[in-house]
XYZ file of C-alpha atoms in Angstrom:
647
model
C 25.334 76.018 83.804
C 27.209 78.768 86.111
C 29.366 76.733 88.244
C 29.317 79.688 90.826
C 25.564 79.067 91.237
C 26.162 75.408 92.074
C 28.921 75.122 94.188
C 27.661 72.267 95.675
C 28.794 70.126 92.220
C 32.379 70.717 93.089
C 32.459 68.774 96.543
C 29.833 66.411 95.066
C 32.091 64.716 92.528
C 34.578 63.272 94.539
C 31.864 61.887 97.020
C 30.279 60.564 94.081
C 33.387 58.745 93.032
C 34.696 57.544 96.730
C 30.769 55.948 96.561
C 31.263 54.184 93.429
C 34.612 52.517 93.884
C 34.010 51.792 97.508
C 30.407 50.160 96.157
C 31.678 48.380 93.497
C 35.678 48.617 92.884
C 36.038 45.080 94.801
C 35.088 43.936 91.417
C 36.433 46.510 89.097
C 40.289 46.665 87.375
C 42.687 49.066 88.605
C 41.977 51.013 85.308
C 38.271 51.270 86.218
C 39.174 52.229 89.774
C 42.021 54.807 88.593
C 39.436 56.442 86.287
C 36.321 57.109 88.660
C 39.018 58.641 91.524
C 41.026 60.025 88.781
C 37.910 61.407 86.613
C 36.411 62.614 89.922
C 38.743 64.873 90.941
C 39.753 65.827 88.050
C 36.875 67.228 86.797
C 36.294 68.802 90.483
C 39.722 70.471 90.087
C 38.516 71.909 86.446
C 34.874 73.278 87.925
C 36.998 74.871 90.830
C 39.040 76.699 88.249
C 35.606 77.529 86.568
C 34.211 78.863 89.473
C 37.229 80.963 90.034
C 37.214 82.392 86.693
C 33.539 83.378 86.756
C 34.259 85.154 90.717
C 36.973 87.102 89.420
C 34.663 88.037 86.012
C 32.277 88.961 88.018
C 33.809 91.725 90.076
C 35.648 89.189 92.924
C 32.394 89.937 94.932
C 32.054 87.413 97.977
C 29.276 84.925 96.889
C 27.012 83.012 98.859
C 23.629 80.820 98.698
C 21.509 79.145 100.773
C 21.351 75.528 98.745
C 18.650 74.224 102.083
C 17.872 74.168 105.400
C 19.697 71.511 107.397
C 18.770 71.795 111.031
C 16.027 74.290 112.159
C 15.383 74.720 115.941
C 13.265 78.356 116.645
C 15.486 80.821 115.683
C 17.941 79.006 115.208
C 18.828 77.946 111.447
C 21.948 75.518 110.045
C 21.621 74.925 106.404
C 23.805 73.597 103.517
C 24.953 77.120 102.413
C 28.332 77.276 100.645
C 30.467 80.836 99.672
C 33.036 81.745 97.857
C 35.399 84.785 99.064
C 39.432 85.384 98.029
C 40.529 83.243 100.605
C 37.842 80.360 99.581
C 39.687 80.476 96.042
C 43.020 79.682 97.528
C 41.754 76.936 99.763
C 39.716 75.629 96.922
C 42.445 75.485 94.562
C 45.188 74.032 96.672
C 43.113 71.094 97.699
C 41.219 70.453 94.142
C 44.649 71.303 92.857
C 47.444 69.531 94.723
C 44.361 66.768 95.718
C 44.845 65.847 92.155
C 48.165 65.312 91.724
C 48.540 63.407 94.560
C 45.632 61.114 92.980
C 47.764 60.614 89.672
C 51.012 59.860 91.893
C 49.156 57.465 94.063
C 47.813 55.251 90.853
C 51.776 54.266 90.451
C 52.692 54.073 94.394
C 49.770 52.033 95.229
C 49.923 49.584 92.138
C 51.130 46.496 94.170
C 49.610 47.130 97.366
C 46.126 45.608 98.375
C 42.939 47.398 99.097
C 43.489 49.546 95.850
C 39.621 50.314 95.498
C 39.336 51.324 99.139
C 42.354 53.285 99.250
C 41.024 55.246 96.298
C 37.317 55.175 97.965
C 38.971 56.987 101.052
C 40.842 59.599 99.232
C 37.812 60.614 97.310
C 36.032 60.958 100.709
C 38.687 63.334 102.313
C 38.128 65.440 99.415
C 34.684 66.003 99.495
C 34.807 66.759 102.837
C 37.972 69.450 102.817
C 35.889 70.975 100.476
C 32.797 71.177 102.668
C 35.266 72.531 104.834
C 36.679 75.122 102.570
C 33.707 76.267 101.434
C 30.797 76.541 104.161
C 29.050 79.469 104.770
C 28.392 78.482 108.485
C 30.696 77.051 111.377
C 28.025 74.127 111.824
C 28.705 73.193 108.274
C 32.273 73.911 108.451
C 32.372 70.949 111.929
C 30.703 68.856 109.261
C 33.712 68.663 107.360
C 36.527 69.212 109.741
C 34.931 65.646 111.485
C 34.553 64.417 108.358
C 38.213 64.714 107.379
C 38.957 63.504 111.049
C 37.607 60.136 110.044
C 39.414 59.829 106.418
C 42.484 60.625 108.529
C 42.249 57.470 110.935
C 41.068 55.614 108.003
C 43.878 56.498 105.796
C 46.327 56.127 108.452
C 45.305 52.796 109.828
C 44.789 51.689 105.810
C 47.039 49.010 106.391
C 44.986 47.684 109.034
C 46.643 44.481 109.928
C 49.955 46.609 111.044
C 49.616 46.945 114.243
C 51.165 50.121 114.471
C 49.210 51.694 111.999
C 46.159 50.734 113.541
C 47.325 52.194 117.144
C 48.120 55.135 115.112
C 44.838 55.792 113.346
C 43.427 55.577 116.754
C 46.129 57.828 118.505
C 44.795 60.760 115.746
C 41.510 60.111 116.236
C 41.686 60.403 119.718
C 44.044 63.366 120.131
C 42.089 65.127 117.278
C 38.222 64.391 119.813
C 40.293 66.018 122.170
C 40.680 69.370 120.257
C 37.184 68.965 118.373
C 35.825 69.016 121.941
C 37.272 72.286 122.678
C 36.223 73.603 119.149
C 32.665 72.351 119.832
C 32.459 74.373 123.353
C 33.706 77.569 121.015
C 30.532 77.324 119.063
C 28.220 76.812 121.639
C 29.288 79.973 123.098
C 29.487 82.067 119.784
C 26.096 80.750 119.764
C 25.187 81.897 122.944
C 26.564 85.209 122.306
C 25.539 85.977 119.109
C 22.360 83.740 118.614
C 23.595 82.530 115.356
C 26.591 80.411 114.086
C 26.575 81.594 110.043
C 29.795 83.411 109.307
C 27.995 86.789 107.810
C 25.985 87.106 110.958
C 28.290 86.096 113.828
C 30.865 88.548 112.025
C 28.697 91.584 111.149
C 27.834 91.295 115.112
C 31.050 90.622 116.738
C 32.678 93.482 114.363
C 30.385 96.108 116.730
C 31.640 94.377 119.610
C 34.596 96.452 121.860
C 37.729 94.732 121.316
C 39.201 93.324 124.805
C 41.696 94.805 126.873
C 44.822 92.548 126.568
C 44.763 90.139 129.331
C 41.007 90.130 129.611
C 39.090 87.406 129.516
C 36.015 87.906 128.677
C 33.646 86.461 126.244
C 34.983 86.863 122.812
C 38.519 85.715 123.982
C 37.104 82.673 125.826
C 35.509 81.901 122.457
C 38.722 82.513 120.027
C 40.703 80.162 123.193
C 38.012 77.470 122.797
C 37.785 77.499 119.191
C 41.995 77.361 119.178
C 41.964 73.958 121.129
C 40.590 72.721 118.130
C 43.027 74.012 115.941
C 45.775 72.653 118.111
C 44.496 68.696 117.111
C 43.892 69.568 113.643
C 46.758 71.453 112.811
C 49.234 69.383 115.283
C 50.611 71.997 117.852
C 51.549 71.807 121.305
C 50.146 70.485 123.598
C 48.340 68.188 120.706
C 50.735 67.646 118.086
C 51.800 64.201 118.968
C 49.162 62.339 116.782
C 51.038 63.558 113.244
C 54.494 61.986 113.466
C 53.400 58.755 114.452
C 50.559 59.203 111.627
C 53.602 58.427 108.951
C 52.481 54.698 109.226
C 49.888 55.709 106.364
C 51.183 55.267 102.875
C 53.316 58.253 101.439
C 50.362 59.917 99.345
C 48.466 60.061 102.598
C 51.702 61.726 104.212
C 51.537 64.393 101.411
C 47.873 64.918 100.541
C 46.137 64.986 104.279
C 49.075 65.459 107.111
C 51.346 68.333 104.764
C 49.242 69.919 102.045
C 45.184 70.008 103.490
C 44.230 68.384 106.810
C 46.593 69.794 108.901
C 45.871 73.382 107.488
C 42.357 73.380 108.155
C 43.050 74.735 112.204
C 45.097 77.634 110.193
C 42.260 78.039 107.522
C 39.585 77.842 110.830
C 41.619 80.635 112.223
C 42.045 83.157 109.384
C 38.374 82.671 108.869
C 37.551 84.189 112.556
C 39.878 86.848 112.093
C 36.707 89.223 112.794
C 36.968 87.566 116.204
C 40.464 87.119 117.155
C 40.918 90.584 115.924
C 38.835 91.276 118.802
C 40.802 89.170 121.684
C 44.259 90.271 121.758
C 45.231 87.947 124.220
C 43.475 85.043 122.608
C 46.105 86.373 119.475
C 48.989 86.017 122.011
C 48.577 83.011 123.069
C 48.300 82.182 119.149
C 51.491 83.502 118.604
C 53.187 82.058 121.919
C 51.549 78.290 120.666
C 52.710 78.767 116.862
C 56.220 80.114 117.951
C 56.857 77.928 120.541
C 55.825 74.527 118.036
C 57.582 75.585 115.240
C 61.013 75.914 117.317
C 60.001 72.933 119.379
C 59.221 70.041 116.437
C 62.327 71.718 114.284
C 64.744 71.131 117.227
C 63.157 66.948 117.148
C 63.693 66.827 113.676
C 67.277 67.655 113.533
C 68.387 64.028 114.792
C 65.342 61.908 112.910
C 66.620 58.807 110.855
C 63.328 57.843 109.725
C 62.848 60.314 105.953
C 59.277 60.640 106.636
C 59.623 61.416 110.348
C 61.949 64.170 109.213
C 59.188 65.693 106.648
C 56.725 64.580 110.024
C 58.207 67.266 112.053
C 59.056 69.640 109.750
C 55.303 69.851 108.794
C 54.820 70.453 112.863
C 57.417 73.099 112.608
C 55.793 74.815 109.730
C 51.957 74.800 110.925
C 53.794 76.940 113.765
C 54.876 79.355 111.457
C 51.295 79.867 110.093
C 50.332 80.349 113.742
C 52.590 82.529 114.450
C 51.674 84.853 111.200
C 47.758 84.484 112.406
C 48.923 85.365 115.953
C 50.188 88.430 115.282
C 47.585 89.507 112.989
C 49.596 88.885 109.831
C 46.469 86.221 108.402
C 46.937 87.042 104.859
C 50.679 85.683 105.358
C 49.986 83.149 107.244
C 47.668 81.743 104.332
C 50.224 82.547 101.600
C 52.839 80.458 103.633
C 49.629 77.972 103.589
C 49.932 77.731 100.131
C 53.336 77.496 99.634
C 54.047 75.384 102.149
C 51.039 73.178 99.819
C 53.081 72.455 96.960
C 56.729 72.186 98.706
C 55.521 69.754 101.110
C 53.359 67.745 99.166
C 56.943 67.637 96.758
C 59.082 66.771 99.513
C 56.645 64.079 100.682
C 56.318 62.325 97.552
C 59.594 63.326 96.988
C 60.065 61.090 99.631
C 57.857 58.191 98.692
C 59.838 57.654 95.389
C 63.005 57.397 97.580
C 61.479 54.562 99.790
C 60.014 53.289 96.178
C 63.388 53.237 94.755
C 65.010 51.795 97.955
C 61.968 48.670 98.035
C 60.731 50.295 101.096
C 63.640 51.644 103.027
C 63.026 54.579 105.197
C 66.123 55.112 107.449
C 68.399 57.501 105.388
C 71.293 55.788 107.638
C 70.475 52.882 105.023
C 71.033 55.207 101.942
C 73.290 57.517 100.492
C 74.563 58.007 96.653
C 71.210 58.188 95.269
C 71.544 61.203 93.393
C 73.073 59.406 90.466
C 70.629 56.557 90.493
C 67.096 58.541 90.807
C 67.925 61.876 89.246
C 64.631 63.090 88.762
C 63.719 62.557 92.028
C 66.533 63.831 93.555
C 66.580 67.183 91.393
C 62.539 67.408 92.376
C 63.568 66.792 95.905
C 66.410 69.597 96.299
C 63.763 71.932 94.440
C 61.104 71.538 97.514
C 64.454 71.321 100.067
C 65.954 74.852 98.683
C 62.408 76.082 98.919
C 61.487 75.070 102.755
C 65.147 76.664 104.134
C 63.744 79.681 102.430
C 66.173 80.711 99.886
C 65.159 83.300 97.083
C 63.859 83.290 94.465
C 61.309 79.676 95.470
C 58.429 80.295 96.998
C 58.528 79.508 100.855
C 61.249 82.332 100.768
C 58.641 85.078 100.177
C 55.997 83.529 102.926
C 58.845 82.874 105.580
C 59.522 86.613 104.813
C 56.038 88.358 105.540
C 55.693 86.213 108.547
C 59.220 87.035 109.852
C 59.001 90.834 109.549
C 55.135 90.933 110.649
C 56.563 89.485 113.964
C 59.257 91.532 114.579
C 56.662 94.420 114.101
C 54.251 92.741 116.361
C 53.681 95.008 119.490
C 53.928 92.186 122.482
C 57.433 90.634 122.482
C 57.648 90.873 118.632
C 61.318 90.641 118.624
C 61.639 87.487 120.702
C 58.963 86.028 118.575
C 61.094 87.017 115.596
C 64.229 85.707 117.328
C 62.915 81.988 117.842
C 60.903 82.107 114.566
C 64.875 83.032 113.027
C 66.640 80.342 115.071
C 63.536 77.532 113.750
C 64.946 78.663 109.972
C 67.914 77.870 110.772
C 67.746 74.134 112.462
C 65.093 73.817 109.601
C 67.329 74.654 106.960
C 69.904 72.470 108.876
C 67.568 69.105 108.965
C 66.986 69.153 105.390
C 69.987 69.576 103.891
C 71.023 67.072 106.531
C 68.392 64.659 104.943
C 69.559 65.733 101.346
C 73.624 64.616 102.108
C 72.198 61.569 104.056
C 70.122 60.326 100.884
C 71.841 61.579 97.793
C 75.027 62.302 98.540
C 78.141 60.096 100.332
C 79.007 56.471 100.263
C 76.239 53.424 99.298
C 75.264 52.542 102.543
C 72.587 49.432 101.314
C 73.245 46.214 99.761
C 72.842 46.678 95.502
C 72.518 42.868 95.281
C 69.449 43.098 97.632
C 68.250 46.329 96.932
C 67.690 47.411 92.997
C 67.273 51.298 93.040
C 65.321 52.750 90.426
C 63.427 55.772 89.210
C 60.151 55.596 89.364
C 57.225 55.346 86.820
C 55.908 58.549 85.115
C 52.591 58.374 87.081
C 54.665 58.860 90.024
C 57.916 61.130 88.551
C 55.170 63.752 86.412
C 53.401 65.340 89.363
C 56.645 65.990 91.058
C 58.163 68.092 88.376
C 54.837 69.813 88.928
C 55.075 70.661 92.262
C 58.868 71.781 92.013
C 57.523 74.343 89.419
C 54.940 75.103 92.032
C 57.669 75.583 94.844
C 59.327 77.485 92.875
C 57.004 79.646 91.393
C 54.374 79.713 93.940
C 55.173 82.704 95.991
C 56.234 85.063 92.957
C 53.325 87.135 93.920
C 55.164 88.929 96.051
C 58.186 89.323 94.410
C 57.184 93.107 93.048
C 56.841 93.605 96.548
C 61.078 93.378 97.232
C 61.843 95.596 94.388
C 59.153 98.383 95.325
C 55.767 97.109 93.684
C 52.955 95.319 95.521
C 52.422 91.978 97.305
C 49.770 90.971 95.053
C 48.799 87.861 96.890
C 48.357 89.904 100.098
C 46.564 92.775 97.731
C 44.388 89.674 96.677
C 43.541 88.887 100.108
C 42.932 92.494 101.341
C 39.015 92.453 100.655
C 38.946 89.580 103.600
C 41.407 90.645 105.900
C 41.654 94.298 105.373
C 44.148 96.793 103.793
C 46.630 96.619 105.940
C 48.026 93.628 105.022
C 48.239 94.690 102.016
C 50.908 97.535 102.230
C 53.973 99.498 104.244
C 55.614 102.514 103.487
C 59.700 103.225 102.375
C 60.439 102.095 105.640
C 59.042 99.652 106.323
C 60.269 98.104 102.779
C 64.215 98.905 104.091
C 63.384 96.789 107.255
C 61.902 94.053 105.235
C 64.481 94.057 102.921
C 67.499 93.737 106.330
C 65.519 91.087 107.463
C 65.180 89.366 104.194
C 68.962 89.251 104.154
C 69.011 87.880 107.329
C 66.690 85.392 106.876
C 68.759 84.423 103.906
C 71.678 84.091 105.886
C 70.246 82.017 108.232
C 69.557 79.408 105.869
C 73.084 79.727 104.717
C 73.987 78.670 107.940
C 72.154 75.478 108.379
C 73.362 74.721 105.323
C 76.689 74.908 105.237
C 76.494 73.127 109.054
C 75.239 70.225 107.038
C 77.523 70.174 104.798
C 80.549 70.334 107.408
C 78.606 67.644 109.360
C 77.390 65.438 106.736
C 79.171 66.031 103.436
C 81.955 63.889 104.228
C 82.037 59.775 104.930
C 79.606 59.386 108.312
C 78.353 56.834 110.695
C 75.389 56.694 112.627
C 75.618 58.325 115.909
C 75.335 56.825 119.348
C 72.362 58.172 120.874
C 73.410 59.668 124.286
C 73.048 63.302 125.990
C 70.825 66.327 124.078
C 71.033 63.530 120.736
C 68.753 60.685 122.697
C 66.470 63.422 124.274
C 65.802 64.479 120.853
C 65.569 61.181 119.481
C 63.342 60.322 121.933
C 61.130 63.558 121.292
C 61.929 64.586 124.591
C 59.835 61.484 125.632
C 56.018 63.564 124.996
C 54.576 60.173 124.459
C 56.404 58.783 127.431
C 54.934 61.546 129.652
C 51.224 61.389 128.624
C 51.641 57.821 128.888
C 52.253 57.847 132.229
C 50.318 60.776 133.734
C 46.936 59.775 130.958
C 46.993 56.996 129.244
C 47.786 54.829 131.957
C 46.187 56.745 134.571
C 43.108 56.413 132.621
C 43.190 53.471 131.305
C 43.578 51.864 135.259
C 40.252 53.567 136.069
C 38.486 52.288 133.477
C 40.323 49.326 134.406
C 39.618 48.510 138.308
C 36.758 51.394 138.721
C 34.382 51.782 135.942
C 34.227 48.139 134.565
C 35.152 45.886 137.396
C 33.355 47.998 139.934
C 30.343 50.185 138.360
C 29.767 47.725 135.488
C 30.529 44.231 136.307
C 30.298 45.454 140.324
C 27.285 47.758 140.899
C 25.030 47.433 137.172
C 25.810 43.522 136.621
C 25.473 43.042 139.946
C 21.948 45.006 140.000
C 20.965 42.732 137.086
C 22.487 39.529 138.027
C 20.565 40.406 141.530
C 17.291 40.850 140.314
C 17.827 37.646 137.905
C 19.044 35.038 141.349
C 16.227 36.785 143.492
C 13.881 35.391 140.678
C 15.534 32.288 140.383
C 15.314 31.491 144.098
C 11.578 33.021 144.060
C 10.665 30.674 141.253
C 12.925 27.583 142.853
C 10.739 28.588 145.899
C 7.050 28.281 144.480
C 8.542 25.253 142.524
C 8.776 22.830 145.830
C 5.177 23.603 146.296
C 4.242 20.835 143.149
C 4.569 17.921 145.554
C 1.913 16.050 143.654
C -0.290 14.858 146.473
C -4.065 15.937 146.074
C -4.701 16.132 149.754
C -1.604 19.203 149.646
C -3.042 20.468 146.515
C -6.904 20.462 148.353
C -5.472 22.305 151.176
C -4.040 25.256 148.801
C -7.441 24.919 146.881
C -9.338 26.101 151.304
C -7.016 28.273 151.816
C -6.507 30.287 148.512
C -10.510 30.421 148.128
C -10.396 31.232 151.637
C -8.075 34.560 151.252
C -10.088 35.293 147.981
C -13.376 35.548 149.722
C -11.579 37.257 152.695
C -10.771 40.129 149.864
C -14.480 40.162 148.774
C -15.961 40.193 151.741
C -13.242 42.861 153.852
C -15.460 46.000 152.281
C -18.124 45.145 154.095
C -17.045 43.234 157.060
C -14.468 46.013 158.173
C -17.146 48.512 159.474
C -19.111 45.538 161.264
C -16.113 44.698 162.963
C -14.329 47.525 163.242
C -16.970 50.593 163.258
C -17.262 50.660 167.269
C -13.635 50.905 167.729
C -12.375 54.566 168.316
């Protein structure tokens, strides 16, 4: 059976298996539970590949079908329709792919913990909706699965339930994500408006005869791009919205890696580079892209520079990098911006669970203050972790080196402030080259700084240690495709991409190729810089700072969460307060009710009295109710006798 022909089997397997372990893995052994996510995925991973083989047999012709019809109103038609284009493969494959991985790792981080079957239930669930995602035809279908992965993510984050904080911070993403979704939904409604359709094929073959817009117009098409960019903002965690993913590190560490560094957060990126027909149609709507995705990555790098917390560190730094991607899509570079997508996939998800076996090996320590000298003690973990640290500062020949570079020198190319875009997009590599080599001396390297009678460090298990050396092959492998590209050749990942983007992505003449290469040199100097800063700083025997001046403002995250606290949160939460529920609920609709309900009361306590028990009363009522009756019979015909001569 042609996989391509039923792509619907690839999402359906890990729904299938987060259905049978949340049914019945309350009852099951961890063995059971590990092999129904395990199997699930697994095999989803392997008809993925298949379905990539048989596209590129066939000719790497885009591929759709219409499986059936969802929602039909008139003209209007939404149906379960799936496709499968060049940048559906690499979105398919990175979340089968790394997906599984971070399966196998979580069957050894998650052995002692409770809730094993519905942790695994939950994962499978995220899956099968990033793959809806991934692979709808339609931007109804594709909502399906970006709300769908929406709820995994406050149900993976607040997993631990019980923790307070993790429950306030599954609800802090949900709500900050409704906030963007709103935005995103408004988007639609007005593509649909506009082009009387929401499939991809036939919004795009329509908006591609449109005239582009003038930079700095507003008109329809840019409104659109803007709307549908809110939404990307709470998926993909940028400014204004980005304050839901650092707190989202109360989750467990394959959470961290799987949905808020390798998939979730990508989907606003992946939304994006999808409606490249239409943003390539709004300049300004590109602009403010760029301006958002600049702006974030320079912004979260500069917060994670003084972090003490290892995942908060990785938190930010995923912030930081999502701007990067925004910044490529912003300037029209989407082909780089989804190859820094991909490698930012596997060094990520490496660095995450990189992370996780540290706070394994430390029995749950996550303040690298608390650390140092692990190097020795957790060597495979430490190697893996250097591996995905060497490739995020962007030093040849690992992967994020060739992304960072297309994304660098399509900004300084970019026609509308492209060299100040370039200039803070530089100055981000650097303090991000800086905070993880910082992390790297304050974990590995130095003086014990824990107890070894209370803490026992160890490596961990092979479940756990296997998928990283995977991923560090990844990071540094990953973005070889356009290694031809430095020494004359061709950027085959961005030749790969060219039949969804467009040519020009694709190529640049012998110029161009001398700029790239000065700017590659920079860029690698750069990263020398934050490095050997960290060393200076942190190399040596340190203490924990005291956190005063520019070092408690960035501690502090330049108090965000402070700020909508007090101009939102509370705001809104003292109208609810004192005006909707003590003075339109319990005030004006309780009161309506409660009304009604006395006025009966006294009514009924009223008529009540009348039951005195004496006959003579009760004979009276008997005259004078038989009395009105016959006065209502009679009226008819005694109100023209009596009335008739009266003018």
């Amino acid at each position: 059976m042609p996989i391509l022909e039923n792509l619907w089997i690839i999402p359906l397997l890990p729904l299938l298996g987060s259905a049978i372990n949340g049914l019945f893995g309350a009852k099951w052994s961890k063995t059971i539970v590990n092999s129904v996510a395990l199997g699930s995925t697994g095999v989803s991973f392997l008809c993925a590949v298949e379905a990539v083989r048989e596209f590129l047999s066939g000719g790497s012709q885009p591929f759709r079908k219409e499986f059936f019809d969802w929602i039909v109103a008139g003209s209007f038609r939404a149906g379960f329709d799936l496709q499968l284009d060049q940048l559906t493969v690499v979105m398919v494959l990175v979340v089968t792919g790394v997906g599984f991985l971070i399966h196998i790792y979580s069957t050894g981080y998650m052995a002692h913990e409770g809730g094993y079957y519905r942790f695994f239930s939950y994962l499978n669930l995220f899956m099968f909706f990033m793959l809806i995602l991934v692979l709808a035809a339609n931007y109804v279908l594709l909502f399906v699965g970006w709300e769908g992965v929406g709820l995994c993510s406050y149900l993976l984050i607040g997993f631990s339930f019980l923790k307070k904080s993790a429950a306030d911070a599954g609800k802090k993403a949900f709500i900050v994500n409704r906030i963007g979704d709103f935005g995103f939904m408004l988007g639609m409604f007005l593509l649909f408006r506009s082009f009387g359709s929401l499939d991809f094929q036939t919004v795009f073959a329509k908006a591609a005869t449109w005239q582009p817009e003038a930079m700095g117009q507003f008109g329809t098409m840019t409104v659109a791009c803007i709307l549908l960019f809110v939404g990307a903002t709470g998926k993909s965690a940028q400014l204004p919205l980005y304050v839901w993913l650092p707190d989202a590190m109360e989750g467990p560490t394959p959470v961290s890696a799987l949905i808020h560094a390798a998939t979730m957060v990508t989907a606003g990126v992946y939304m994006v580079a999808r409606s490249h027909v239409l943003f390539s149609h709004a300049p300004t709507a590109m602009y403010i892209v760029a301006i958002v995705g600049c702006a974030t990555a320079f912004f979260a790098a500069t917060i994670g520079l003084v972090q003490s917390d290892i995942k908060k560190v990785l938190a930010y730094s995923t912030v930081s990098q999502l701007g990067y991607m925004f910044l490529a899509c912003g300037v029209g570079a989407f082909g780089a911006g989804i190859f820094h997508l991909m490698t930012h996939a596997f060094f990520k998800a490496l660095l995450f669970l990189s992370a996780g076996s540290v706070i394994h090996a430390m029995g749950g320590e996550q303040d690298m203050w608390n650390m140092g000298g692990l190097s020795k003690k957790i060597k495979v973990t430490f190697v893996c972790m250097l591996f995905g640290t060497i490739a995020i500062a962007g030093f040849p020949p690992f992967a994020a080196f060739f992304s960072k570079d297309s994304i660098l020198f399509a900004a300084y190319n970019y026609e509308n402030g492209g060299k100040v875009l370039y200039g803070v997009g530089l100055l981000a590599a650097v303090l991000t080259s800086f905070y993880m080599f910082r992390l790297i001396w304050l974990t590995f390297y130095g003086e014990k700084r824990y107890d070894e009678h209370k803490v026992h460090v160890h490596e961990s298990p092979g479940t756990m240690t296997g998928p990283l050396m995977i991923l560090a092959f990844l990071s540094l492998t990953g973005g070889w495709f356009a290694l031809p590209a430095l020494l004359g050749g061709k950027d085959y990942f961005a030749e790969f991409l060219s039949p969804v983007f467009g040519a020009g992505e694709a190529g640049g003449g012998e110029a161009a190729q001398s700029l790239e290469h000065i700017l590659s040199v920079v860029a690698v100097v750069a990263a020398t810089a934050g490095l050997v800063v960290a060393w200076r700083m942190y190399s040596k025997k340190v203490k924990r700072p005291t956190s005063e001046g520019v070092h408690k403002l960035l501690y502090n995250k330049y108090y965000v969460d402070e700020l909508y606290a007090a101009t939102i949160v509370r705001p809104l939460m003292w109208l609810s307060t004192n005006v909707l529920w003590k003075v339109v609920d319990a005030g004006m609709i309780d009161g309506a009710v409660n009304g009604v309900a006395d006025g009966a009361a006294a009514v009924g306590d009223t008529v009540r009295h009348t039951q005195s028990g004496n006959t003579r009363s009760y004979a009276v009522w008997v005259v004078v109710g038989a009395i009105v009756v016959l006065g209502i019979v009679f009226w008819p015909i005694l109100h023209p006798a009596l009335f008739g001569g009266i003018r």
